[in-house]
Each structure stands twice: as C-alpha cells, then as structure tokens.
Amino acid sequence: MEDLVETIEKFLIYSDDKLEELSEKNQTLREESVLKSIERKS
C-alpha cells in the first residue's frame, strides 16, 4: 500500500511538472501566433 501511495505521489508530481511545461509551450506558441498575425497586418 505504501508503494502505491508513493507511486501515485510521483505520478502527480510528474503530471504537475508536465502540465506546467506544456502550459509554457502553449503560451510561447500563442505569443508567436500573435506576432505573426501582427506582422501580416503591417
């Protein structure tokens, strides 16, 4: 049971880290998209 709890905790930490990483990538892509959109309008 202790192993299961430890495994779940590791998974949740990994999931949080991955979510943060993907969120940052998503933000970067949005910013790039906005910049490209502005460049096209110029």
mmCIF file of N, CA and C in Angstrom:
data_model
loop_
_atom_site.group_PDB
_atom_site.id
_atom_site.type_symbol
_atom_site.label_atom_id
_atom_site.label_comp_id
_atom_site.label_asym_id
_atom_site.label_seq_id
_atom_site.Cartn_x
_atom_site.Cartn_y
_atom_site.Cartn_z
ATOM 1 N N MET A 1 0.834 -1.202 0.000
ATOM 2 C CA MET A 1 0.000 0.000 0.000
ATOM 3 C C MET A 1 0.874 1.259 0.000
ATOM 4 N N GLU A 2 1.926 1.225 0.784
ATOM 5 C CA GLU A 2 2.853 2.356 0.849
ATOM 6 C C GLU A 2 3.464 2.627 -0.520
ATOM 7 N N ASP A 3 3.796 1.549 -1.228
ATOM 8 C CA ASP A 3 4.363 1.692 -2.575
ATOM 9 C C ASP A 3 3.369 2.350 -3.524
ATOM 10 N N LEU A 4 2.120 1.979 -3.381
ATOM 11 C CA LEU A 4 1.081 2.543 -4.243
ATOM 12 C C LEU A 4 0.954 4.048 -4.007
ATOM 13 N N VAL A 5 0.936 4.449 -2.759
ATOM 14 C CA VAL A 5 0.835 5.871 -2.418
ATOM 15 C C VAL A 5 2.045 6.621 -2.974
ATOM 16 N N GLU A 6 3.220 6.042 -2.816
ATOM 17 C CA GLU A 6 4.445 6.669 -3.318
ATOM 18 C C GLU A 6 4.398 6.807 -4.845
ATOM 19 N N THR A 7 3.931 5.771 -5.501
ATOM 20 C CA THR A 7 3.821 5.795 -6.963
ATOM 21 C C THR A 7 2.839 6.874 -7.414
ATOM 22 N N ILE A 8 1.720 6.967 -6.737
ATOM 23 C CA ILE A 8 0.714 7.979 -7.081
ATOM 24 C C ILE A 8 1.271 9.379 -6.847
ATOM 25 N N GLU A 9 1.982 9.580 -5.754
ATOM 26 C CA GLU A 9 2.591 10.886 -5.479
ATOM 27 C C GLU A 9 3.589 11.261 -6.570
ATOM 28 N N LYS A 10 4.419 10.312 -6.974
ATOM 29 C CA LYS A 10 5.393 10.573 -8.043
ATOM 30 C C LYS A 10 4.677 10.928 -9.337
ATOM 31 N N PHE A 11 3.620 10.184 -9.630
ATOM 32 C CA PHE A 11 2.855 10.445 -10.849
ATOM 33 C C PHE A 11 2.252 11.848 -10.820
ATOM 34 N N LEU A 12 1.701 12.238 -9.694
ATOM 35 C CA LEU A 12 1.079 13.558 -9.581
ATOM 36 C C LEU A 12 2.109 14.673 -9.712
ATOM 37 N N ILE A 13 3.271 14.477 -9.125
ATOM 38 C CA ILE A 13 4.344 15.468 -9.260
ATOM 39 C C ILE A 13 4.755 15.568 -10.723
ATOM 40 N N TYR A 14 4.933 14.412 -11.354
ATOM 41 C CA TYR A 14 5.300 14.394 -12.775
ATOM 42 C C TYR A 14 4.219 15.083 -13.609
ATOM 43 N N SER A 15 2.966 14.785 -13.311
ATOM 44 C CA SER A 15 1.851 15.382 -14.056
ATOM 45 C C SER A 15 1.839 16.899 -13.909
ATOM 46 N N ASP A 16 2.053 17.373 -12.696
ATOM 47 C CA ASP A 16 2.099 18.819 -12.460
ATOM 48 C C ASP A 16 3.236 19.463 -13.243
ATOM 49 N N ASP A 17 4.393 18.816 -13.214
ATOM 50 C CA ASP A 17 5.553 19.341 -13.951
ATOM 51 C C ASP A 17 5.274 19.368 -15.448
ATOM 52 N N LYS A 18 4.683 18.293 -15.941
ATOM 53 C CA LYS A 18 4.384 18.199 -17.370
ATOM 54 C C LYS A 18 3.344 19.253 -17.754
ATOM 55 N N LEU A 19 2.347 19.427 -16.928
ATOM 56 C CA LEU A 19 1.318 20.425 -17.191
ATOM 57 C C LEU A 19 1.920 21.823 -17.252
ATOM 58 N N GLU A 20 2.814 22.116 -16.344
ATOM 59 C CA GLU A 20 3.477 23.418 -16.336
ATOM 60 C C GLU A 20 4.312 23.600 -17.608
ATOM 61 N N GLU A 21 5.035 22.555 -17.984
ATOM 62 C CA GLU A 21 5.860 22.611 -19.197
ATOM 63 C C GLU A 21 4.991 22.862 -20.434
ATOM 64 N N LEU A 22 3.888 22.136 -20.535
ATOM 65 C CA LEU A 22 3.005 22.306 -21.691
ATOM 66 C C LEU A 22 2.329 23.671 -21.685
ATOM 67 N N SER A 23 2.013 24.160 -20.510
ATOM 68 C CA SER A 23 1.416 25.484 -20.393
ATOM 69 C C SER A 23 2.378 26.558 -20.898
ATOM 70 N N GLU A 24 3.647 26.415 -20.546
ATOM 71 C CA GLU A 24 4.657 27.371 -21.011
ATOM 72 C C GLU A 24 4.821 27.298 -22.530
ATOM 73 N N LYS A 25 4.835 26.092 -23.071
ATOM 74 C CA LYS A 25 4.954 25.933 -24.526
ATOM 75 C C LYS A 25 3.739 26.534 -25.227
ATOM 76 N N ASN A 26 2.576 26.310 -24.651
ATOM 77 C CA ASN A 26 1.346 26.844 -25.217
ATOM 78 C C ASN A 26 1.382 28.374 -25.234
ATOM 79 N N GLN A 27 1.846 28.965 -24.146
ATOM 80 C CA GLN A 27 1.952 30.419 -24.063
ATOM 81 C C GLN A 27 2.910 30.947 -25.126
ATOM 82 N N THR A 28 4.033 30.277 -25.300
ATOM 83 C CA THR A 28 5.011 30.678 -26.312
ATOM 84 C C THR A 28 4.389 30.619 -27.701
ATOM 85 N N LEU A 29 3.672 29.550 -27.978
ATOM 86 C CA LEU A 29 3.030 29.413 -29.291
ATOM 87 C C LEU A 29 1.985 30.504 -29.518
ATOM 88 N N ARG A 30 1.240 30.825 -28.477
ATOM 89 C CA ARG A 30 0.248 31.902 -28.602
ATOM 90 C C ARG A 30 0.924 33.230 -28.917
ATOM 91 N N GLU A 31 2.005 33.512 -28.202
ATOM 92 C CA GLU A 31 2.723 34.768 -28.429
ATOM 93 C C GLU A 31 3.281 34.821 -29.846
ATOM 94 N N GLU A 32 3.835 33.706 -30.318
ATOM 95 C CA GLU A 32 4.363 33.658 -31.685
ATOM 96 C C GLU A 32 3.239 33.864 -32.696
ATOM 97 N N SER A 33 2.104 33.267 -32.419
ATOM 98 C CA SER A 33 0.962 33.390 -33.317
ATOM 99 C C SER A 33 0.487 34.838 -33.397
ATOM 100 N N VAL A 34 0.426 35.502 -32.263
ATOM 101 C CA VAL A 34 0.009 36.907 -32.229
ATOM 102 C C VAL A 34 1.009 37.762 -33.000
ATOM 103 N N LEU A 35 2.297 37.515 -32.796
ATOM 104 C CA LEU A 35 3.323 38.287 -33.506
ATOM 105 C C LEU A 35 3.213 38.094 -35.018
ATOM 106 N N LYS A 36 2.988 36.869 -35.447
ATOM 107 C CA LYS A 36 2.846 36.605 -36.884
ATOM 108 C C LYS A 36 1.612 37.303 -37.435
ATOM 109 N N SER A 37 0.557 37.295 -36.652
ATOM 110 C CA SER A 37 -0.676 37.954 -37.070
ATOM 111 C C SER A 37 -0.455 39.455 -37.228
ATOM 112 N N ILE A 38 0.258 40.044 -36.291
ATOM 113 C CA ILE A 38 0.556 41.482 -36.348
ATOM 114 C C ILE A 38 1.437 41.783 -37.557
ATOM 115 N N GLU A 39 2.430 40.932 -37.808
ATOM 116 C CA GLU A 39 3.334 41.141 -38.947
ATOM 117 C C GLU A 39 2.573 41.096 -40.270
ATOM 118 N N ARG A 40 1.616 40.201 -40.366
ATOM 119 C CA ARG A 40 0.835 40.085 -41.605
ATOM 120 C C ARG A 40 -0.003 41.336 -41.857
ATOM 121 N N LYS A 41 -0.472 41.942 -40.775
ATOM 122 C CA LYS A 41 -1.319 43.129 -40.908
ATOM 123 C C LYS A 41 -0.507 44.373 -41.246
ATOM 124 N N SER A 42 0.783 44.339 -40.974
ATOM 125 C CA SER A 42 1.635 45.513 -41.224
ATOM 126 C C SER A 42 1.965 45.650 -42.689
#
